[in-house]
C-alpha positions as protocol buffer text, in pm:
chain_id: "A"
residue {
  index: 1
  type: UNK
  ca { x: -8115 y: -27142 z: -1746 }
}
residue {
  index: 2
  type: UNK
  ca { x: -7821 y: -27018 z: -1542 }
}
residue {
  index: 3
  type: UNK
  ca { x: -7734 y: -27197 z: -1221 }
}
residue {
  index: 4
  type: UNK
  ca { x: -7530 y: -27044 z: -943 }
}
residue {
  index: 5
  type: UNK
  ca { x: -7301 y: -27260 z: -727 }
}
residue {
  index: 6
  type: UNK
  ca { x: -7447 y: -27318 z: -380 }
}
residue {
  index: 7
  type: UNK
  ca { x: -7134 y: -27185 z: -213 }
}
residue {
  index: 8
  type: UNK
  ca { x: -7180 y: -26847 z: -376 }
}
residue {
  index: 9
  type: UNK
  ca { x: -7549 y: -26777 z: -320 }
}
residue {
  index: 10
  type: UNK
  ca { x: -7603 y: -26424 z: -200 }
}
residue {
  index: 11
  type: UNK
  ca { x: -7277 y: -26310 z: -360 }
}
residue {
  index: 12
  type: UNK
  ca { x: -7391 y: -26281 z: -719 }
}
residue {
  index: 13
  type: UNK
  ca { x: -7249 y: -26041 z: -971 }
}
residue {
  index: 14
  type: UNK
  ca { x: -7486 y: -25815 z: -1159 }
}
residue {
  index: 15
  type: UNK
  ca { x: -7383 y: -25963 z: -1492 }
}
residue {
  index: 16
  type: UNK
  ca { x: -7711 y: -25905 z: -1676 }
}
residue {
  index: 17
  type: UNK
  ca { x: -7740 y: -25547 z: -1556 }
}
residue {
  index: 18
  type: UNK
  ca { x: -7392 y: -25462 z: -1676 }
}
residue {
  index: 19
  type: UNK
  ca { x: -7399 y: -25665 z: -1997 }
}
residue {
  index: 20
  type: UNK
  ca { x: -7442 y: -25368 z: -2225 }
}
residue {
  index: 21
  type: UNK
  ca { x: -7157 y: -25173 z: -2064 }
}
residue {
  index: 22
  type: UNK
  ca { x: -6921 y: -25468 z: -2092 }
}
residue {
  index: 23
  type: UNK
  ca { x: -7022 y: -25584 z: -2439 }
}
residue {
  index: 24
  type: UNK
  ca { x: -6795 y: -25345 z: -2627 }
}
residue {
  index: 25
  type: UNK
  ca { x: -6491 y: -25444 z: -2421 }
}
residue {
  index: 26
  type: UNK
  ca { x: -6563 y: -25816 z: -2444 }
}
residue {
  index: 27
  type: UNK
  ca { x: -6611 y: -25806 z: -2821 }
}
residue {
  index: 28
  type: UNK
  ca { x: -6250 y: -25694 z: -2866 }
}
residue {
  index: 29
  type: UNK
  ca { x: -6113 y: -26019 z: -2720 }
}
residue {
  index: 30
  type: UNK
  ca { x: -6021 y: -26298 z: -2960 }
}
residue {
  index: 31
  type: UNK
  ca { x: -6137 y: -26641 z: -2844 }
}
residue {
  index: 32
  type: UNK
  ca { x: -5836 y: -26825 z: -2703 }
}
residue {
  index: 33
  type: UNK
  ca { x: -5745 y: -27143 z: -2523 }
}
residue {
  index: 34
  type: UNK
  ca { x: -5644 y: -27139 z: -2157 }
}
residue {
  index: 35
  type: UNK
  ca { x: -5616 y: -27359 z: -1848 }
}
residue {
  index: 36
  type: UNK
  ca { x: -5788 y: -27360 z: -1513 }
}
residue {
  index: 37
  type: UNK
  ca { x: -5601 y: -27499 z: -1214 }
}
residue {
  index: 38
  type: UNK
  ca { x: -5817 y: -27665 z: -950 }
}
residue {
  index: 39
  type: UNK
  ca { x: -5746 y: -27875 z: -641 }
}
residue {
  index: 40
  type: UNK
  ca { x: -5787 y: -28186 z: -855 }
}
residue {
  index: 41
  type: UNK
  ca { x: -5547 y: -28073 z: -1128 }
}
residue {
  index: 42
  type: UNK
  ca { x: -5526 y: -27870 z: -1448 }
}
residue {
  index: 43
  type: UNK
  ca { x: -5801 y: -27856 z: -1709 }
}
residue {
  index: 44
  type: UNK
  ca { x: -5821 y: -27692 z: -2050 }
}
residue {
  index: 45
  type: UNK
  ca { x: -6090 y: -27444 z: -2148 }
}
residue {
  index: 46
  type: UNK
  ca { x: -6168 y: -27173 z: -2402 }
}
residue {
  index: 47
  type: UNK
  ca { x: -6186 y: -26811 z: -2293 }
}
residue {
  index: 48
  type: UNK
  ca { x: -6494 y: -26664 z: -2463 }
}
residue {
  index: 49
  type: UNK
  ca { x: -6515 y: -26310 z: -2327 }
}
residue {
  index: 50
  type: UNK
  ca { x: -6372 y: -26101 z: -2047 }
}
residue {
  index: 51
  type: UNK
  ca { x: -6428 y: -25782 z: -1849 }
}
residue {
  index: 52
  type: UNK
  ca { x: -6234 y: -25606 z: -1576 }
}
residue {
  index: 53
  type: UNK
  ca { x: -6421 y: -25807 z: -1310 }
}
residue {
  index: 54
  type: UNK
  ca { x: -6517 y: -26139 z: -1472 }
}
residue {
  index: 55
  type: UNK
  ca { x: -6471 y: -26392 z: -1749 }
}
residue {
  index: 56
  type: UNK
  ca { x: -6682 y: -26647 z: -1936 }
}
residue {
  index: 57
  type: UNK
  ca { x: -6522 y: -26984 z: -2011 }
}
residue {
  index: 58
  type: UNK
  ca { x: -6621 y: -27271 z: -2236 }
}
residue {
  index: 59
  type: UNK
  ca { x: -6572 y: -27591 z: -2040 }
}
residue {
  index: 60
  type: UNK
  ca { x: -6566 y: -27950 z: -2165 }
}
residue {
  index: 61
  type: UNK
  ca { x: -6675 y: -28114 z: -1841 }
}
residue {
  index: 62
  type: UNK
  ca { x: -6875 y: -28036 z: -1525 }
}
residue {
  index: 63
  type: UNK
  ca { x: -6682 y: -27798 z: -1300 }
}
residue {
  index: 64
  type: UNK
  ca { x: -6523 y: -28005 z: -1020 }
}
residue {
  index: 65
  type: UNK
  ca { x: -6548 y: -27883 z: -663 }
}
residue {
  index: 66
  type: UNK
  ca { x: -6238 y: -27688 z: -563 }
}
residue {
  index: 67
  type: UNK
  ca { x: -6133 y: -27461 z: -280 }
}
residue {
  index: 68
  type: UNK
  ca { x: -5931 y: -27248 z: -520 }
}
residue {
  index: 69
  type: UNK
  ca { x: -5946 y: -27185 z: -895 }
}
residue {
  index: 70
  type: UNK
  ca { x: -5678 y: -27017 z: -1103 }
}
residue {
  index: 71
  type: UNK
  ca { x: -5711 y: -26915 z: -1466 }
}
residue {
  index: 72
  type: UNK
  ca { x: -5379 y: -26957 z: -1650 }
}
residue {
  index: 73
  type: UNK
  ca { x: -5325 y: -26783 z: -1982 }
}
residue {
  index: 74
  type: UNK
  ca { x: -5102 y: -26927 z: -2257 }
}
residue {
  index: 75
  type: UNK
  ca { x: -4826 y: -26679 z: -2165 }
}
residue {
  index: 76
  type: UNK
  ca { x: -4821 y: -26817 z: -1809 }
}
residue {
  index: 77
  type: UNK
  ca { x: -5004 y: -26531 z: -1635 }
}
residue {
  index: 78
  type: UNK
  ca { x: -5240 y: -26661 z: -1365 }
}
residue {
  index: 79
  type: UNK
  ca { x: -5550 y: -26502 z: -1213 }
}
residue {
  index: 80
  type: UNK
  ca { x: -5747 y: -26622 z: -911 }
}
residue {
  index: 81
  type: UNK
  ca { x: -6118 y: -26658 z: -991 }
}
residue {
  index: 82
  type: UNK
  ca { x: -6437 y: -26786 z: -827 }
}
residue {
  index: 83
  type: UNK
  ca { x: -6747 y: -26933 z: -995 }
}
residue {
  index: 84
  type: UNK
  ca { x: -7062 y: -26722 z: -1027 }
}
residue {
  index: 85
  type: UNK
  ca { x: -7288 y: -26908 z: -1270 }
}
residue {
  index: 86
  type: UNK
  ca { x: -7302 y: -27206 z: -1505 }
}
residue {
  index: 87
  type: UNK
  ca { x: -7511 y: -27245 z: -1819 }
}
residue {
  index: 88
  type: UNK
  ca { x: -7469 y: -27557 z: -2031 }
}
residue {
  index: 89
  type: UNK
  ca { x: -7102 y: -27593 z: -2119 }
}
residue {
  index: 90
  type: UNK
  ca { x: -7018 y: -27235 z: -2023 }
}
residue {
  index: 91
  type: UNK
  ca { x: -6945 y: -27085 z: -1682 }
}
residue {
  index: 92
  type: UNK
  ca { x: -6898 y: -26732 z: -1552 }
}
residue {
  index: 93
  type: UNK
  ca { x: -6629 y: -26644 z: -1301 }
}
residue {
  index: 94
  type: UNK
  ca { x: -6539 y: -26339 z: -1095 }
}
residue {
  index: 95
  type: UNK
  ca { x: -6178 y: -26219 z: -1067 }
}
residue {
  index: 96
  type: UNK
  ca { x: -6071 y: -26195 z: -704 }
}
residue {
  index: 97
  type: UNK
  ca { x: -5844 y: -25901 z: -786 }
}
residue {
  index: 98
  type: UNK
  ca { x: -5876 y: -25623 z: -1047 }
}
residue {
  index: 99
  type: UNK
  ca { x: -5714 y: -25703 z: -1383 }
}
residue {
  index: 100
  type: UNK
  ca { x: -5594 y: -25504 z: -1681 }
}
residue {
  index: 101
  type: UNK
  ca { x: -5805 y: -25629 z: -1971 }
}
residue {
  index: 102
  type: UNK
  ca { x: -5612 y: -25427 z: -2229 }
}
residue {
  index: 103
  type: UNK
  ca { x: -5285 y: -25582 z: -2112 }
}
residue {
  index: 104
  type: UNK
  ca { x: -5430 y: -25931 z: -2148 }
}
residue {
  index: 105
  type: UNK
  ca { x: -5555 y: -25859 z: -2499 }
}
residue {
  index: 106
  type: UNK
  ca { x: -5221 y: -25703 z: -2592 }
}
residue {
  index: 107
  type: UNK
  ca { x: -5033 y: -26003 z: -2456 }
}
residue {
  index: 108
  type: UNK
  ca { x: -5247 y: -26232 z: -2672 }
}
residue {
  index: 109
  type: UNK
  ca { x: -5160 y: -26032 z: -2984 }
}
residue {
  index: 110
  type: UNK
  ca { x: -4791 y: -25992 z: -2904 }
}
residue {
  index: 111
  type: UNK
  ca { x: -4715 y: -26357 z: -2822 }
}
residue {
  index: 112
  type: UNK
  ca { x: -4720 y: -26627 z: -3089 }
}
residue {
  index: 113
  type: UNK
  ca { x: -4984 y: -26896 z: -3048 }
}
residue {
  index: 114
  type: UNK
  ca { x: -4853 y: -27181 z: -2832 }
}
residue {
  index: 115
  type: UNK
  ca { x: -5007 y: -27517 z: -2766 }
}
residue {
  index: 116
  type: UNK
  ca { x: -5120 y: -27572 z: -2409 }
}
residue {
  index: 117
  type: UNK
  ca { x: -4931 y: -27829 z: -2203 }
}
residue {
  index: 118
  type: UNK
  ca { x: -5131 y: -27975 z: -1918 }
}
residue {
  index: 119
  type: UNK
  ca { x: -4941 y: -28102 z: -1616 }
}
residue {
  index: 120
  type: UNK
  ca { x: -5075 y: -28427 z: -1475 }
}
residue {
  index: 121
  type: UNK
  ca { x: -4965 y: -28766 z: -1341 }
}
residue {
  index: 122
  type: UNK
  ca { x: -5094 y: -29093 z: -1483 }
}
residue {
  index: 123
  type: UNK
  ca { x: -4971 y: -29441 z: -1565 }
}
residue {
  index: 124
  type: UNK
  ca { x: -4910 y: -29512 z: -1933 }
}
residue {
  index: 125
  type: UNK
  ca { x: -4736 y: -29769 z: -2150 }
}
residue {
  index: 126
  type: UNK
  ca { x: -4503 y: -29763 z: -2447 }
}
residue {
  index: 127
  type: UNK
  ca { x: -4417 y: -30037 z: -2694 }
}
residue {
  index: 128
  type: UNK
  ca { x: -4039 y: -30024 z: -2744 }
}
residue {
  index: 129
  type: UNK
  ca { x: -3843 y: -30279 z: -2948 }
}
residue {
  index: 130
  type: UNK
  ca { x: -4129 y: -30524 z: -2918 }
}
residue {
  index: 131
  type: UNK
  ca { x: -4156 y: -30489 z: -2539 }
}
residue {
  index: 132
  type: UNK
  ca { x: -4432 y: -30317 z: -2340 }
}
residue {
  index: 133
  type: UNK
  ca { x: -4289 y: -30082 z: -2077 }
}
residue {
  index: 134
  type: UNK
  ca { x: -4476 y: -29901 z: -1803 }
}
residue {
  index: 135
  type: UNK
  ca { x: -4406 y: -29526 z: -1794 }
}
residue {
  index: 136
  type: UNK
  ca { x: -4545 y: -29220 z: -1618 }
}
residue {
  index: 137
  type: UNK
  ca { x: -4726 y: -28949 z: -1812 }
}
residue {
  index: 138
  type: UNK
  ca { x: -4638 y: -28608 z: -1663 }
}
residue {
  index: 139
  type: UNK
  ca { x: -4776 y: -28364 z: -1918 }
}
residue {
  index: 140
  type: UNK
  ca { x: -4989 y: -28372 z: -2229 }
}
residue {
  index: 141
  type: UNK
  ca { x: -5064 y: -28144 z: -2521 }
}
residue {
  index: 142
  type: UNK
  ca { x: -5235 y: -28175 z: -2857 }
}
residue {
  index: 143
  type: UNK
  ca { x: -4902 y: -28246 z: -3026 }
}
residue {
  index: 144
  type: UNK
  ca { x: -4713 y: -28456 z: -2773 }
}
residue {
  index: 145
  type: UNK
  ca { x: -4634 y: -28554 z: -2417 }
}
residue {
  index: 146
  type: UNK
  ca { x: -4364 y: -28581 z: -2156 }
}
residue {
  index: 147
  type: UNK
  ca { x: -4311 y: -28922 z: -1998 }
}
residue {
  index: 148
  type: UNK
  ca { x: -4088 y: -29068 z: -1728 }
}
residue {
  index: 149
  type: UNK
  ca { x: -3929 y: -29392 z: -1848 }
}
residue {
  index: 150
  type: UNK
  ca { x: -3667 y: -29609 z: -1675 }
}
residue {
  index: 151
  type: UNK
  ca { x: -3555 y: -29758 z: -2006 }
}
residue {
  index: 152
  type: UNK
  ca { x: -3318 y: -29567 z: -2234 }
}
residue {
  index: 153
  type: UNK
  ca { x: -3481 y: -29421 z: -2544 }
}
residue {
  index: 154
  type: UNK
  ca { x: -3275 y: -29287 z: -2833 }
}
residue {
  index: 155
  type: UNK
  ca { x: -3339 y: -28954 z: -3001 }
}
residue {
  index: 156
  type: UNK
  ca { x: -3580 y: -28983 z: -3298 }
}
residue {
  index: 157
  type: UNK
  ca { x: -3673 y: -29333 z: -3188 }
}
residue {
  index: 158
  type: UNK
  ca { x: -4023 y: -29444 z: -3285 }
}
residue {
  index: 159
  type: UNK
  ca { x: -4246 y: -29582 z: -3010 }
}
residue {
  index: 160
  type: UNK
  ca { x: -4614 y: -29646 z: -2952 }
}
residue {
  index: 161
  type: UNK
  ca { x: -4778 y: -29483 z: -2649 }
}
residue {
  index: 162
  type: UNK
  ca { x: -5110 y: -29572 z: -2491 }
}
residue {
  index: 163
  type: UNK
  ca { x: -5296 y: -29521 z: -2166 }
}
residue {
  index: 164
  type: UNK
  ca { x: -5649 y: -29508 z: -2031 }
}
residue {
  index: 165
  type: UNK
  ca { x: -5867 y: -29278 z: -2241 }
}
residue {
  index: 166
  type: UNK
  ca { x: -5627 y: -29279 z: -2538 }
}
residue {
  index: 167
  type: UNK
  ca { x: -5576 y: -29571 z: -2772 }
}
residue {
  index: 168
  type: UNK
  ca { x: -5231 y: -29648 z: -2906 }
}
residue {
  index: 169
  type: UNK
  ca { x: -5069 y: -29353 z: -3079 }
}
residue {
  index: 170
  type: UNK
  ca { x: -4740 y: -29348 z: -3270 }
}
residue {
  index: 171
  type: UNK
  ca { x: -4474 y: -29115 z: -3132 }
}
residue {
  index: 172
  type: UNK
  ca { x: -4120 y: -28997 z: -3199 }
}
residue {
  index: 173
  type: UNK
  ca { x: -3872 y: -28914 z: -2922 }
}
residue {
  index: 174
  type: UNK
  ca { x: -3774 y: -28548 z: -2966 }
}
residue {
  index: 175
  type: UNK
  ca { x: -3577 y: -28472 z: -2648 }
}
residue {
  index: 176
  type: UNK
  ca { x: -3454 y: -28646 z: -2337 }
}
residue {
  index: 177
  type: UNK
  ca { x: -3330 y: -28558 z: -1993 }
}
residue {
  index: 178
  type: UNK
  ca { x: -3328 y: -28897 z: -1832 }
}
residue {
  index: 179
  type: UNK
  ca { x: -3558 y: -29027 z: -1706 }
}
residue {
  index: 180
  type: UNK
  ca { x: -3780 y: -28765 z: -1873 }
}
residue {
  index: 181
  type: UNK
  ca { x: -3852 y: -28791 z: -2246 }
}
residue {
  index: 182
  type: UNK
  ca { x: -4046 y: -28563 z: -2476 }
}
residue {
  index: 183
  type: UNK
  ca { x: -4241 y: -28735 z: -2752 }
}
residue {
  index: 184
  type: UNK
  ca { x: -4418 y: -28592 z: -3055 }
}
residue {
  index: 185
  type: UNK
  ca { x: -4743 y: -28753 z: -3164 }
}
residue {
  index: 186
  type: UNK
  ca { x: -4796 y: -28888 z: -3514 }
}
residue {
  index: 187
  type: UNK
  ca { x: -5130 y: -28707 z: -3522 }
}
residue {
  index: 188
  type: UNK
  ca { x: -5261 y: -28395 z: -3352 }
}
residue {
  index: 189
  type: UNK
  ca { x: -5529 y: -28442 z: -3089 }
}
residue {
  index: 190
  type: UNK
  ca { x: -5842 y: -28235 z: -3133 }
}
residue {
  index: 191
  type: UNK
  ca { x: -5873 y: -27975 z: -2857 }
}
residue {
  index: 192
  type: UNK
  ca { x: -6200 y: -28127 z: -2735 }
}
residue {
  index: 193
  type: UNK
  ca { x: -6030 y: -28470 z: -2730 }
}
residue {
  index: 194
  type: UNK
  ca { x: -5745 y: -28333 z: -2519 }
}
residue {
  index: 195
  type: UNK
  ca { x: -5993 y: -28168 z: -2281 }
}
residue {
  index: 196
  type: UNK
  ca { x: -6190 y: -28490 z: -2239 }
}
residue {
  index: 197
  type: UNK
  ca { x: -5877 y: -28699 z: -2176 }
}
residue {
  index: 198
  type: UNK
  ca { x: -5741 y: -28455 z: -1918 }
}
residue {
  index: 199
  type: UNK
  ca { x: -6072 y: -28435 z: -1731 }
}
residue {
  index: 200
  type: UNK
  ca { x: -6099 y: -28816 z: -1723 }
}
residue {
  index: 201
  type: UNK
  ca { x: -5741 y: -28857 z: -1596 }
}
residue {
  index: 202
  type: UNK
  ca { x: -5788 y: -28600 z: -1320 }
}
residue {
  index: 203
  type: UNK
  ca { x: -6113 y: -28763 z: -1214 }
}
residue {
  index: 204
  type: UNK
  ca { x: -5948 y: -29105 z: -1211 }
}
residue {
  index: 205
  type: UNK
  ca { x: -5646 y: -28985 z: -1012 }
}
residue {
  index: 206
  type: UNK
  ca { x: -5871 y: -28809 z: -758 }
}
residue {
  index: 207
  type: UNK
  ca { x: -6066 y: -29132 z: -700 }
}
residue {
  index: 208
  type: UNK
  ca { x: -5761 y: -29354 z: -663 }
}
residue {
  index: 209
  type: UNK
  ca { x: -5528 y: -29107 z: -490 }
}
residue {
  index: 210
  type: UNK
  ca { x: -5748 y: -28876 z: -278 }
}
residue {
  index: 211
  type: UNK
  ca { x: -5462 y: -28785 z: -43 }
}
residue {
  index: 212
  type: UNK
  ca { x: -5244 y: -28669 z: -332 }
}
residue {
  index: 213
  type: UNK
  ca { x: -5537 y: -28468 z: -465 }
}
residue {
  index: 214
  type: UNK
  ca { x: -5585 y: -28289 z: -131 }
}
residue {
  index: 215
  type: UNK
  ca { x: -5216 y: -28197 z: -122 }
}
residue {
  index: 216
  type: UNK
  ca { x: -5200 y: -28037 z: -467 }
}
């Protein structure tokens, strides 16, 4: 059964009544990964279908309260949206401004598939030359991460990385711009695993740093 957010009662979209008209347009869109940006941080999702006025997203967590929500496509394009309904792990959103659906579909076909990088901020640790060093995790993807580390790390150096919600994972340093380092994981995270980790980190940071969360 669909549930509508309390803040949007009385402002519903006639989704069911227009379903048939939109079905043909929505069916042309290939399912793709995306991000939503909320007050509490960035989250990953899967775009399931789209129309000129709304979109349906597959979420991997309850939708956190947020004054603003932005849908960010893999190519970097962002669209302001507001929630209309939720049903299980899916949610429907309304675009606050008209969009060009054909342009979005064309952009998806024209740009090569890129892994999503989620910006965040969380304490982590690396094991380097037998020593455990505290670092800062600043972004995360299925294939790797960017960390801030006060210790020098050589290119192609092997380290172990771990933090809350992710057990130790072997990494290789691929680039550096001190104190920032890019590391490649020894295994690829499943998309659902990435989504769960990101949601847990954002929730944890919001609890422990509420002021930072309100200033995002």
